[in-house]
Short mmCIF file of C-alpha atoms in Angstrom, two decimals:
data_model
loop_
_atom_site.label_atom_id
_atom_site.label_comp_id
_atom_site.label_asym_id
_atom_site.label_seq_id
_atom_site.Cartn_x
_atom_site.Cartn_y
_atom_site.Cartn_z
CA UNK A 4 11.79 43.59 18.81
CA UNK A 5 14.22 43.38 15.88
CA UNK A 6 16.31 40.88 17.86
CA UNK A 7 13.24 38.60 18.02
CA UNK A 8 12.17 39.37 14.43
CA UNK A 9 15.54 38.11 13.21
CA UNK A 10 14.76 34.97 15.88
CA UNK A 11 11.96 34.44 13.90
CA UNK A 12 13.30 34.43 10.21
CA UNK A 13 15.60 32.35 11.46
CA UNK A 14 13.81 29.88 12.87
CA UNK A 15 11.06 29.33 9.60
CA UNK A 16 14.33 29.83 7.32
CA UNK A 17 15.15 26.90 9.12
CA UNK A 18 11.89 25.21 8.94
CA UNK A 19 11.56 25.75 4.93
CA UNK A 20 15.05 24.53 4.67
CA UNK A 21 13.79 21.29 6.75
CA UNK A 22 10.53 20.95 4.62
CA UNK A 23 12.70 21.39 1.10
CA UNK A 24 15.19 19.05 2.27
CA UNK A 25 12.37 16.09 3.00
CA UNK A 26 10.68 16.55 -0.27
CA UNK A 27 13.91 16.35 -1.90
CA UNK A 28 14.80 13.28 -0.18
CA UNK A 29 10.84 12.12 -1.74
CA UNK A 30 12.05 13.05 -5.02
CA UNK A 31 15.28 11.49 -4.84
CA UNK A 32 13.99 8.22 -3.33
CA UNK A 33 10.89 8.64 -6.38
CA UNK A 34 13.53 8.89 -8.96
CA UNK A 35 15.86 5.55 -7.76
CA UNK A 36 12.33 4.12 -7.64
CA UNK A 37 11.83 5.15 -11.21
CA UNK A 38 14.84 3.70 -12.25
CA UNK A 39 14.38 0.11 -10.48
CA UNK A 40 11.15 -0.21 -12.36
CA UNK A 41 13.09 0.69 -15.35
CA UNK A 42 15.84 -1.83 -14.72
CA UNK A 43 13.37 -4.64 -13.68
CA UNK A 44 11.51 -4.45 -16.89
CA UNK A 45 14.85 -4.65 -18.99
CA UNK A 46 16.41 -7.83 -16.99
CA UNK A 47 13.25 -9.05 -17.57
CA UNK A 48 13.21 -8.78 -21.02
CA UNK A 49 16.63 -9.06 -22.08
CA UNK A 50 16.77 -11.87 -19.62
CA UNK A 51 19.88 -10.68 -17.60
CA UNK A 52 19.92 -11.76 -14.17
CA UNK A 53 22.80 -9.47 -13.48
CA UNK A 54 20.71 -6.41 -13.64
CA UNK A 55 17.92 -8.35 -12.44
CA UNK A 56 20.09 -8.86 -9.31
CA UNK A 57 21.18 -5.33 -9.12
CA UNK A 58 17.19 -4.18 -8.91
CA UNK A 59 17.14 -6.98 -6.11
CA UNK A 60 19.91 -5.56 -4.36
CA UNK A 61 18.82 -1.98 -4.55
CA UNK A 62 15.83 -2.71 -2.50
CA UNK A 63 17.43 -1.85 0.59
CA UNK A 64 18.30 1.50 -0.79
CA UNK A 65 14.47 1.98 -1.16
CA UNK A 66 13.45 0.61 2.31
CA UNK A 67 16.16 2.74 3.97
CA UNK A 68 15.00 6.02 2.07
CA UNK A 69 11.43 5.24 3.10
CA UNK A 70 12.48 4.94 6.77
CA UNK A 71 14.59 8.35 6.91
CA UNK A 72 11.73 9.94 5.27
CA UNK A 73 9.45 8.95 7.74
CA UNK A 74 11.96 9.71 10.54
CA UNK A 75 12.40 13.81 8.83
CA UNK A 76 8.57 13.70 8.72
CA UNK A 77 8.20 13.10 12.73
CA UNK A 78 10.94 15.30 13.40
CA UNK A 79 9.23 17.80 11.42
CA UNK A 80 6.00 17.78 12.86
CA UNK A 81 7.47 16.98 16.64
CA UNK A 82 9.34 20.33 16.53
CA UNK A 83 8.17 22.92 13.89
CA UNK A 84 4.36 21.78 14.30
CA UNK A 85 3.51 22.55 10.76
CA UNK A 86 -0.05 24.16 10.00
CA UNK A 87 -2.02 24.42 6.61
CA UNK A 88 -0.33 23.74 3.71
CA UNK A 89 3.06 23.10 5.49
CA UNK A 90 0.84 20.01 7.20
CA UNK A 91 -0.36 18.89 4.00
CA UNK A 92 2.97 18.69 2.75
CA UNK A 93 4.64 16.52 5.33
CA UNK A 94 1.82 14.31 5.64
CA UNK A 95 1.50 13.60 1.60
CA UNK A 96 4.58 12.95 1.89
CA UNK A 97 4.68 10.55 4.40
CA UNK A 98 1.75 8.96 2.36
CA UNK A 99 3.61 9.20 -1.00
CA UNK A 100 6.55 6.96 0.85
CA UNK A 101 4.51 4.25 1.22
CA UNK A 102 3.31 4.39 -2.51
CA UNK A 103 7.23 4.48 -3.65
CA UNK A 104 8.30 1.87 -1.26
CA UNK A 105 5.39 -0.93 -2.42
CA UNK A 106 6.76 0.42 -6.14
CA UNK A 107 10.34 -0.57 -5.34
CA UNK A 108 8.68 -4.29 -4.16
CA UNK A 109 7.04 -4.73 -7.09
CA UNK A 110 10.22 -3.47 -9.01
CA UNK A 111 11.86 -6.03 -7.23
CA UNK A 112 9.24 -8.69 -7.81
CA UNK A 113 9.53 -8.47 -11.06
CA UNK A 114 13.38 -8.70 -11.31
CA UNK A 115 12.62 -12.28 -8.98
CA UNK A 116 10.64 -13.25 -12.05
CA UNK A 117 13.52 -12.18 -14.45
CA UNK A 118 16.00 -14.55 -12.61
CA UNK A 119 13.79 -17.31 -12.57
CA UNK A 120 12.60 -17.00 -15.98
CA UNK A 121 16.62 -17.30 -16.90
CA UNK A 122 17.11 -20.13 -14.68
CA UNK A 123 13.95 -22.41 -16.08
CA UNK A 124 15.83 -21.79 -19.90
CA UNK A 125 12.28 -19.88 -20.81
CA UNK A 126 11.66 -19.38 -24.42
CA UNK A 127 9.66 -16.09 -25.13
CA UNK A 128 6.73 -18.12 -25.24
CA UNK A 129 3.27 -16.25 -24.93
CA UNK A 130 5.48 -13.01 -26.36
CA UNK A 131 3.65 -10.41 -24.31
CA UNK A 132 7.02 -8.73 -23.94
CA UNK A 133 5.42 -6.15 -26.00
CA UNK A 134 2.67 -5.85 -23.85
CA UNK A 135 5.32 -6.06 -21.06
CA UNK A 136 6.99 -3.01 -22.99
CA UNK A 137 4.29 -1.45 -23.84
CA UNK A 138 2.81 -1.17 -20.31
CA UNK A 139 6.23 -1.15 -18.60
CA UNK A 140 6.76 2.36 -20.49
CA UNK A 141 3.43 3.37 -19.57
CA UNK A 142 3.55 2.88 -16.01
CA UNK A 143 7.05 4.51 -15.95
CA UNK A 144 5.57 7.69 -17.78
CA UNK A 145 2.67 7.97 -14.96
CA UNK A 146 5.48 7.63 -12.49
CA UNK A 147 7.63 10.19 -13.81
CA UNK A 148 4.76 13.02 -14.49
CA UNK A 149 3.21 12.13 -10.76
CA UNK A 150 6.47 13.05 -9.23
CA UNK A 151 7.04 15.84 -11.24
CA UNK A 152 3.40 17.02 -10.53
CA UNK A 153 4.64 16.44 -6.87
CA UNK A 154 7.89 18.55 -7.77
CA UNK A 155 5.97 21.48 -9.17
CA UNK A 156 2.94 21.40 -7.54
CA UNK A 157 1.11 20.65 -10.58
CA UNK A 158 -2.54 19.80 -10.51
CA UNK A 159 -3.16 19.66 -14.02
CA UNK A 160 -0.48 17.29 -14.31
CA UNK A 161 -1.80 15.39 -11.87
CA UNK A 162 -5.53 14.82 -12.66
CA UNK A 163 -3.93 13.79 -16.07
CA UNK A 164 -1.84 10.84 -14.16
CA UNK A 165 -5.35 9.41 -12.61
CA UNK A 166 -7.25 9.65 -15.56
CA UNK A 167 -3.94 7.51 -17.44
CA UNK A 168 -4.45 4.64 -15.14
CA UNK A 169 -7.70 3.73 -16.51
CA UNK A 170 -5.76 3.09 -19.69
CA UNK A 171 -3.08 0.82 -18.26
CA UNK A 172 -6.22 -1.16 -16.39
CA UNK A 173 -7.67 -1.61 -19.82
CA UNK A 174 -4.04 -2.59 -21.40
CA UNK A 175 -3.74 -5.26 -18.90
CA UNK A 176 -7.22 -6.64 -19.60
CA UNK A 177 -6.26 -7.47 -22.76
CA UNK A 178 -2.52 -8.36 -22.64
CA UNK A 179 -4.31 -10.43 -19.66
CA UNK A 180 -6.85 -11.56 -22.15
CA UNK A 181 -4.49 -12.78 -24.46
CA UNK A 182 -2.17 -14.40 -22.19
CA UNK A 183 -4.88 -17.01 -21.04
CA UNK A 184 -6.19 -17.88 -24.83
CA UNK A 185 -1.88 -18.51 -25.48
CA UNK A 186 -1.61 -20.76 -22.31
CA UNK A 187 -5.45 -22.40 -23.12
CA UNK A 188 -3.51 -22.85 -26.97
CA UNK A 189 -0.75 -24.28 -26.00
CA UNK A 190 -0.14 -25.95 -22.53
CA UNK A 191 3.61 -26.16 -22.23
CA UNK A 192 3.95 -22.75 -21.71
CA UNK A 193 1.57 -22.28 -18.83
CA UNK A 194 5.41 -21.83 -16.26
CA UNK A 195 6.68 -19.29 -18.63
CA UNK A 196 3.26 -17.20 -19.41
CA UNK A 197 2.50 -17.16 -15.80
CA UNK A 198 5.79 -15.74 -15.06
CA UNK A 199 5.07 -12.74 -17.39
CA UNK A 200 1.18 -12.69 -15.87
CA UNK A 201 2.81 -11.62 -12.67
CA UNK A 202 5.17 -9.40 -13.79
CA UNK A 203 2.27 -7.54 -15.64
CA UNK A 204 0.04 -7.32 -12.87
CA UNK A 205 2.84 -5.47 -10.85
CA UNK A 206 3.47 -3.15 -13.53
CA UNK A 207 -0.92 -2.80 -13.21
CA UNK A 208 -0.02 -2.44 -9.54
CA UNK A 209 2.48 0.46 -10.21
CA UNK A 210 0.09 2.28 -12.25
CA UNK A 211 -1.84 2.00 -8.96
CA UNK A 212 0.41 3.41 -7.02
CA UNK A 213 1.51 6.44 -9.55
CA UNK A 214 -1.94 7.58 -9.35
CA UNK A 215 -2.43 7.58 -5.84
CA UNK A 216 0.68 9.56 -5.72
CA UNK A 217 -1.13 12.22 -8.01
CA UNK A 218 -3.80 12.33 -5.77
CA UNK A 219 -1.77 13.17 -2.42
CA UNK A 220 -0.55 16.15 -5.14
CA UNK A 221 -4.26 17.36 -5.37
CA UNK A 222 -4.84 16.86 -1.69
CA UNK A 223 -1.75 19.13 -1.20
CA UNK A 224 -2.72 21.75 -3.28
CA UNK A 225 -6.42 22.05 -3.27
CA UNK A 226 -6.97 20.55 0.46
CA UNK A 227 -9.06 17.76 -1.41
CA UNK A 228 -9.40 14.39 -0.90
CA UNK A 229 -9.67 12.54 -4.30
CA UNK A 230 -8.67 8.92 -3.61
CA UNK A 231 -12.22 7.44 -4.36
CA UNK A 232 -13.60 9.59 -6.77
CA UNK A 233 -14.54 8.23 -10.05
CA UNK A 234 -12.30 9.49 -13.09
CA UNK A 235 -14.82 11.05 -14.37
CA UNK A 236 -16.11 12.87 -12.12
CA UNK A 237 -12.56 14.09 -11.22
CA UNK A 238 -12.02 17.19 -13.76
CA UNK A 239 -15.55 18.55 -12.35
CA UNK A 240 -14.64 17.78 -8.53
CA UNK A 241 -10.73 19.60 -8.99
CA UNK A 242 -12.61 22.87 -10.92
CA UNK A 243 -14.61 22.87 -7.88
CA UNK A 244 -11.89 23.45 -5.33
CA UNK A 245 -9.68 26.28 -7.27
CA UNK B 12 -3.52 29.77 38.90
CA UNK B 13 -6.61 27.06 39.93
CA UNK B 14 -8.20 28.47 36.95
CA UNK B 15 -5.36 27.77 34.69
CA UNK B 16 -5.01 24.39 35.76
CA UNK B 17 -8.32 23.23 35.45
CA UNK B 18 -8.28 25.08 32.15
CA UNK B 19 -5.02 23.11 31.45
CA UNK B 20 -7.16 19.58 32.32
CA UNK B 21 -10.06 20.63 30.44
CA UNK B 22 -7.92 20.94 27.17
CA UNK B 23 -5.93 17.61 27.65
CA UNK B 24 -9.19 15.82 28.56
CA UNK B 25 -10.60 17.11 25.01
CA UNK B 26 -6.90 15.79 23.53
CA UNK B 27 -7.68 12.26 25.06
CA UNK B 28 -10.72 11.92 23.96
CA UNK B 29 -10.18 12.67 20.81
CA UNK B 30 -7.10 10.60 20.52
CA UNK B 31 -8.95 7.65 22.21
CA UNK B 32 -12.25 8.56 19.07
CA UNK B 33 -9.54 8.13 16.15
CA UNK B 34 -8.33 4.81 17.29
CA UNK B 35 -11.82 3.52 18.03
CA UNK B 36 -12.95 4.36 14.62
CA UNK B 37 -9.06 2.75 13.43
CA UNK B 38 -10.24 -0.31 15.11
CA UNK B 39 -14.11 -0.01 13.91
CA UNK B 40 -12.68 -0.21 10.40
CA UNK B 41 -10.51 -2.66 10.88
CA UNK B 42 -13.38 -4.47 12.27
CA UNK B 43 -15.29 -4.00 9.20
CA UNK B 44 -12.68 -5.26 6.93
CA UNK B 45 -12.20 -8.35 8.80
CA UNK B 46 -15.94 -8.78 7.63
CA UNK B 47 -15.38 -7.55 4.17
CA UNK B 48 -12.40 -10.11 4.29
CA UNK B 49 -14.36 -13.10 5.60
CA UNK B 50 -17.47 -12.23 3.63
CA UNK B 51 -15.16 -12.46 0.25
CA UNK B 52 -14.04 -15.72 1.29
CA UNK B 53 -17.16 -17.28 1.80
CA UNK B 54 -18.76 -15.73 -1.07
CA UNK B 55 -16.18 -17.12 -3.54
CA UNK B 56 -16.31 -20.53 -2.13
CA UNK B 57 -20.13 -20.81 -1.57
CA UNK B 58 -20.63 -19.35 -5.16
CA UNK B 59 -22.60 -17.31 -3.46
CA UNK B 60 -23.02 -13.44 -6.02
CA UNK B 61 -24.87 -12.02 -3.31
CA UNK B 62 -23.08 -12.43 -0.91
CA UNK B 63 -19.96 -11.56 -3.20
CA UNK B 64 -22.30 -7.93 -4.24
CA UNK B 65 -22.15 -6.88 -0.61
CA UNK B 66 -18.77 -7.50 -0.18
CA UNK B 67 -18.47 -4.99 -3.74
CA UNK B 68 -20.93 -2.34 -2.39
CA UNK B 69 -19.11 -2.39 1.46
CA UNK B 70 -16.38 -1.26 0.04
CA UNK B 71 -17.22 2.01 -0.32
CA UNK B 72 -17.72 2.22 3.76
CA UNK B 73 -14.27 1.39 3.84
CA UNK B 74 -13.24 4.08 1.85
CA UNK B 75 -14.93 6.46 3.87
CA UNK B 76 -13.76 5.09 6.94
CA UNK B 77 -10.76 5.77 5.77
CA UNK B 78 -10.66 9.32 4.61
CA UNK B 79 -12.88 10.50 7.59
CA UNK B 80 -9.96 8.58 9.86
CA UNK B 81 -6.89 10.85 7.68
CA UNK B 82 -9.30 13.32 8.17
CA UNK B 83 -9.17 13.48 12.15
CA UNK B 84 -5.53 12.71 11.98
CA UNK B 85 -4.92 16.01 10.10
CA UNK B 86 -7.32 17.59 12.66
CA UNK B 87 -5.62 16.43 15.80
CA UNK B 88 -2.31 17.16 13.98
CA UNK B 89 -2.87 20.88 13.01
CA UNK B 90 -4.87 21.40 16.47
CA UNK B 91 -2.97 19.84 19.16
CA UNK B 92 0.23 19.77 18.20
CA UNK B 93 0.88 16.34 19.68
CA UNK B 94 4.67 15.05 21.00
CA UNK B 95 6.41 11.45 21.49
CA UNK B 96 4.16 8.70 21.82
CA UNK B 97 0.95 10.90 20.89
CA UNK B 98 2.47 11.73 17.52
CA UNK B 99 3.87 8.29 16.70
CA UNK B 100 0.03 6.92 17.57
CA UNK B 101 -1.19 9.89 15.14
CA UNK B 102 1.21 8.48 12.20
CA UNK B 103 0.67 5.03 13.17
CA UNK B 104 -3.44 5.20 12.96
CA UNK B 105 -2.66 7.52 9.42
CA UNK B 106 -0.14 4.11 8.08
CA UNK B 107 -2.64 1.80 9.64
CA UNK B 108 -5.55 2.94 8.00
CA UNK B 109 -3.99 2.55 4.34
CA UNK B 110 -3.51 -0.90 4.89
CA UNK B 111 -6.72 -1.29 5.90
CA UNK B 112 -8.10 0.42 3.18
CA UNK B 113 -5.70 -1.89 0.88
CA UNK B 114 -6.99 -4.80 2.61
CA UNK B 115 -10.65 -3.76 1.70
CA UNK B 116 -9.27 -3.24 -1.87
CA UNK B 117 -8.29 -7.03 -1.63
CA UNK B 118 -11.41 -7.93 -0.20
CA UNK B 119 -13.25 -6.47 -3.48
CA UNK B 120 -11.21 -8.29 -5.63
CA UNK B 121 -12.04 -11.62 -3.96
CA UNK B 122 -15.23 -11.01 -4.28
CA UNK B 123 -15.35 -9.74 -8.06
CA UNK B 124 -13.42 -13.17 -8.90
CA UNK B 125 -16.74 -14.98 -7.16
CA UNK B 126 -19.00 -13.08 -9.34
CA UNK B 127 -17.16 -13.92 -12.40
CA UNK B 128 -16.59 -17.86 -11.20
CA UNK B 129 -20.77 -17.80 -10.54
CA UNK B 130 -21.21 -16.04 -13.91
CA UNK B 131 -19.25 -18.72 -15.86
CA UNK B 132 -20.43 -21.29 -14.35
CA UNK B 133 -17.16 -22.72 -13.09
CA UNK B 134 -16.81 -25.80 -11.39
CA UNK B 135 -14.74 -25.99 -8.01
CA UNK B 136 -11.47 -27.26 -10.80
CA UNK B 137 -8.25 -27.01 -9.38
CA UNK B 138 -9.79 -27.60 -6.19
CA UNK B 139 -7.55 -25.10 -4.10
CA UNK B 140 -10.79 -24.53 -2.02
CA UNK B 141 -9.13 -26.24 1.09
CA UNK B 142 -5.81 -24.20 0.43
CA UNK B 143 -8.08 -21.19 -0.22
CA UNK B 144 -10.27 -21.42 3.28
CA UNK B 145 -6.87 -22.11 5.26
CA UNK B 146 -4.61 -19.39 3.79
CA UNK B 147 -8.06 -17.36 4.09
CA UNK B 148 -8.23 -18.24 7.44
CA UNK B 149 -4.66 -17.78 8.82
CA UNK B 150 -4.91 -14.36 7.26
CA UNK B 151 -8.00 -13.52 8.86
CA UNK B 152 -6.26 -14.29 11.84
CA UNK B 153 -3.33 -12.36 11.15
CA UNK B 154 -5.54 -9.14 10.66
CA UNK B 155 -7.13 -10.10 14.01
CA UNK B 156 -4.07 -9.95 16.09
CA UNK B 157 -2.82 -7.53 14.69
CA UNK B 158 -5.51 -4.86 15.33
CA UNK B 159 -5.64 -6.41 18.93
CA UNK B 160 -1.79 -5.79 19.27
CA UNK B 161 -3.01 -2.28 18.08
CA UNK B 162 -6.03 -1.74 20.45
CA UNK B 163 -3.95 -3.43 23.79
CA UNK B 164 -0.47 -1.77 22.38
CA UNK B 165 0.68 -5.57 22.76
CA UNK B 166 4.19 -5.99 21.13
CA UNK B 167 4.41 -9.58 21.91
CA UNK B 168 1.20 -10.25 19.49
CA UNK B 169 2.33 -7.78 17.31
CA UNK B 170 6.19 -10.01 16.66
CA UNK B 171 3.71 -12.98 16.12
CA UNK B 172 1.73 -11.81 13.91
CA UNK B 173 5.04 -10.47 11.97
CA UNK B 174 6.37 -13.93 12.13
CA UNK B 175 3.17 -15.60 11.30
CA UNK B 176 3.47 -13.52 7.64
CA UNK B 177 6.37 -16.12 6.77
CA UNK B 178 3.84 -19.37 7.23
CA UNK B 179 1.60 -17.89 5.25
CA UNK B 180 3.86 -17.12 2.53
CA UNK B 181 5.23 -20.52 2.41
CA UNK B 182 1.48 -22.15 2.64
CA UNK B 183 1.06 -19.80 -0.86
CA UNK B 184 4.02 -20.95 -2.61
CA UNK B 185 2.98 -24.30 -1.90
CA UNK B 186 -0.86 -23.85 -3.00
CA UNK B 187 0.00 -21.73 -6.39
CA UNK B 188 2.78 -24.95 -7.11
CA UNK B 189 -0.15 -27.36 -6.93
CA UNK B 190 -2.00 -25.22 -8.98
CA UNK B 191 0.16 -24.90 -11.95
CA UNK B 192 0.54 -28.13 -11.78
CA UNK B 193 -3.03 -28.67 -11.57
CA UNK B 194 -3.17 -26.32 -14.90
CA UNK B 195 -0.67 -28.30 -16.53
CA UNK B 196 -2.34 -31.72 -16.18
CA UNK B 197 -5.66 -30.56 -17.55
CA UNK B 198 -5.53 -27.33 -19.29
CA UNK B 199 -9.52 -26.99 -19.44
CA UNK B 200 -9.26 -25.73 -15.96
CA UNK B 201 -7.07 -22.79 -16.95
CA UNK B 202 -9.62 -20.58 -16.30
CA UNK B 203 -10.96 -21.11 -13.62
CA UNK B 204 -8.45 -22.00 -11.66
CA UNK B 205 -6.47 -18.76 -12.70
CA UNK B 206 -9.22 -17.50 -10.91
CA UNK B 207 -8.52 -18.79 -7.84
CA UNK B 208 -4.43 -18.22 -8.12
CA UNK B 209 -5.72 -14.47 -8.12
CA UNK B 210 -7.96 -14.80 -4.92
CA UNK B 211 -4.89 -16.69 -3.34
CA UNK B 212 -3.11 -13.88 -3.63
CA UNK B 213 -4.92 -11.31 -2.81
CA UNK B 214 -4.85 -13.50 0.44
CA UNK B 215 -0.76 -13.32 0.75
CA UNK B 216 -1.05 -9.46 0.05
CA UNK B 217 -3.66 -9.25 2.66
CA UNK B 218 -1.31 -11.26 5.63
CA UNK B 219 1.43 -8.63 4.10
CA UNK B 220 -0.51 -6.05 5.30
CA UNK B 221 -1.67 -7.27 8.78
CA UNK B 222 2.08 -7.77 9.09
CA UNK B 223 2.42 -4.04 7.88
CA UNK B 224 -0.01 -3.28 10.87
CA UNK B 225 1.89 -5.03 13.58
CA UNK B 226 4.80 -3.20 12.44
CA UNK B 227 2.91 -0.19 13.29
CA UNK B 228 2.27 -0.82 16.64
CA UNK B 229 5.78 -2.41 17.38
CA UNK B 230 7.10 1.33 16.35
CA UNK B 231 4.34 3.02 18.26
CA UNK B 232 5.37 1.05 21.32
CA UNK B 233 8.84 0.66 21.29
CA UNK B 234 9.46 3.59 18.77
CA UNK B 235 11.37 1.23 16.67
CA UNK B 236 10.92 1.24 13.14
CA UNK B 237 11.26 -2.76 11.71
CA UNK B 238 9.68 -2.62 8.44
CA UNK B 239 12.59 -4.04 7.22
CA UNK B 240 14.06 -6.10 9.69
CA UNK B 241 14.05 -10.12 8.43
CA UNK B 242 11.81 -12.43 10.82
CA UNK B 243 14.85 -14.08 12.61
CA UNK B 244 16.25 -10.50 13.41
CA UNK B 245 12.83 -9.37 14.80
CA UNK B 246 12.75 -10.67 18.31
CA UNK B 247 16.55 -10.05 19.05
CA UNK B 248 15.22 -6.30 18.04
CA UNK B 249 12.73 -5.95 19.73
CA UNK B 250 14.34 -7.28 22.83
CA UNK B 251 17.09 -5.05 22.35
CA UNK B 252 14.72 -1.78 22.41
CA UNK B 253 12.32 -2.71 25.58
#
């Protein structure tokens, strides 16, 4: 009995190790994410196609973390068949990969943007960089606190993240808002303000994505599926599944 | 050991069936956003709010669809344990249905930009309706095939449809350029018009996702994952993996 005992430990030692070593790979592949979205916002406002380039080029880095993730998540569940919360786990995060991947395009999309915007000779005209700033940091921020709400387990945390992305929708109205009256204003610089249009509605789009990443957290640690529930009813629904 | 057996069939009868009711209600919601898809369309080109409303209000179908979908994937999952090409259908139908539900998303946003264009009154300026029932078309299309590829595990379809992804980006870039310039030459159609740049996107993110689909199936086929793989590498690929 003791031999097969020590089988045993050694066997879900192994598992845990497995499951630790996939949600590390998440986090790692969240926080290269993280950082492309950080980069892509700086070439585009500093206009530097050199860093814009490097966010390019890093794509593959994301695409190729997204397919071993998905790879450790079949072997996972092929061998250890997971149960309960250890099949919440791997299949949150083989939702959550998806989320970071379409991050990384949009990351990417945005640093296309930057190079062309330094090709045409743009001015700053329309100067929603701020707004680009402004929601850029935002966006980031949700990011950041949804994988760390991954990283802990943090509900709290997480609910917060969804509830934030009604603010950046409302941001983006109005830097949206603005953006049209500038280009209605003055013509010439419909190229340029539809350049930084696009690059704010992929920054909206990350803010998408961060949340939808908190709410595979609350799924994984309540059992609860939030993706369609209205913010506010949100804090009332979570309190209802301790 | 006749008792076992039949025991044995009983339980992988049960499996199949069950396997078999996920993918049917995969392919019922895929069939349902192909409506919510078309529906959009036609509502935003026949100014037509009620029509546009039902696309709004479907929606939420959709998003049951899809959690009741994750739902029985997690089911199947934690219950049967499934191996090889069992498991990869399980995580394909759990991918697929994000898309879809993406898809739906886009479908939504169509149809809120038809709303708006009734509400103010807009005029068909910019005229990208032709560009805007073709691209709609061709991704309606797309989304057809590739949920066929899915239903008849056709991999053949499923490189098409991939492929087909690439005319429908280039049929974009070509309709936003005539818009801008559109913009340019008579900057009272700004709004409007911006209008329709949206919906003609949503329409590229919609063929990326149909192409997203047919990915799916290629890797539940030929267990070979090409989410990343250019177009011109695809075929040589999949050849290479029969």
């Amino acid at each position: 009995m003791l031999h097969k005992d020590s089988y045993k430990q050694h066997i879900s030692a192994q598992f845990n190790a497995e499951l630790e070593s996939v949600k590390n790979h998440l986090l790692e592949m969240g926080g290269l994410v993280e950082q492309q979205i950080g980069k892509a916002v700086e070439s585009l406002l500093s206009r530097d196609s050199g860093l814009a380039e490097e966010v390019i080029a890093g794509d593959e880095q994301v695409n190729e973390l997204e397919i071993n993730i998905d790879e450790e998540c079949s072997r996972i569940l092929a061998r250890r068949q997971p149960a309960a919360s250890d099949l919440r786990l791997v299949l949150a995060i083989s939702k959550v990969t998806t989320d970071l991947e379409r991050i990384g395009d949009e990351a990417s999309k945005i640093a296309r943007q930057a190079v062309k915007s330094v090709e045409e000779g743009g001015s700053s005209a329309g100067s929603s960089f701020v707004e680009i700033r402004h929601i850029g940091n935002h966006v980031s921020d949700m990011l950041r606190r949804s994988l760390d709400a991954f990283a802990r387990l943090d509900v709290d945390m997480a609910v917060q993240t969804v509830i934030a992305d009604r603010e950046v929708d409302s941001e983006y109205a109005s830097a949206m808002r603005s953006l049209v009256t500038f280009m209605m204003e003055d013509p010439r610089t419909i190229g340029p303000v539809l350049g930084q249009m696009w690059s704010l509605r992929s920054l909206e789009r990350v803010g998408d994505h961060a949340s939808n990443i908190a709410e595979h957290v609350i799924y994984l640690v309540r059992g609860l599926d939030v993706r369609h529930v209205e913010p506010d009813d949100l804090v009332a629904q979570v309190e209802e599944h301790p």
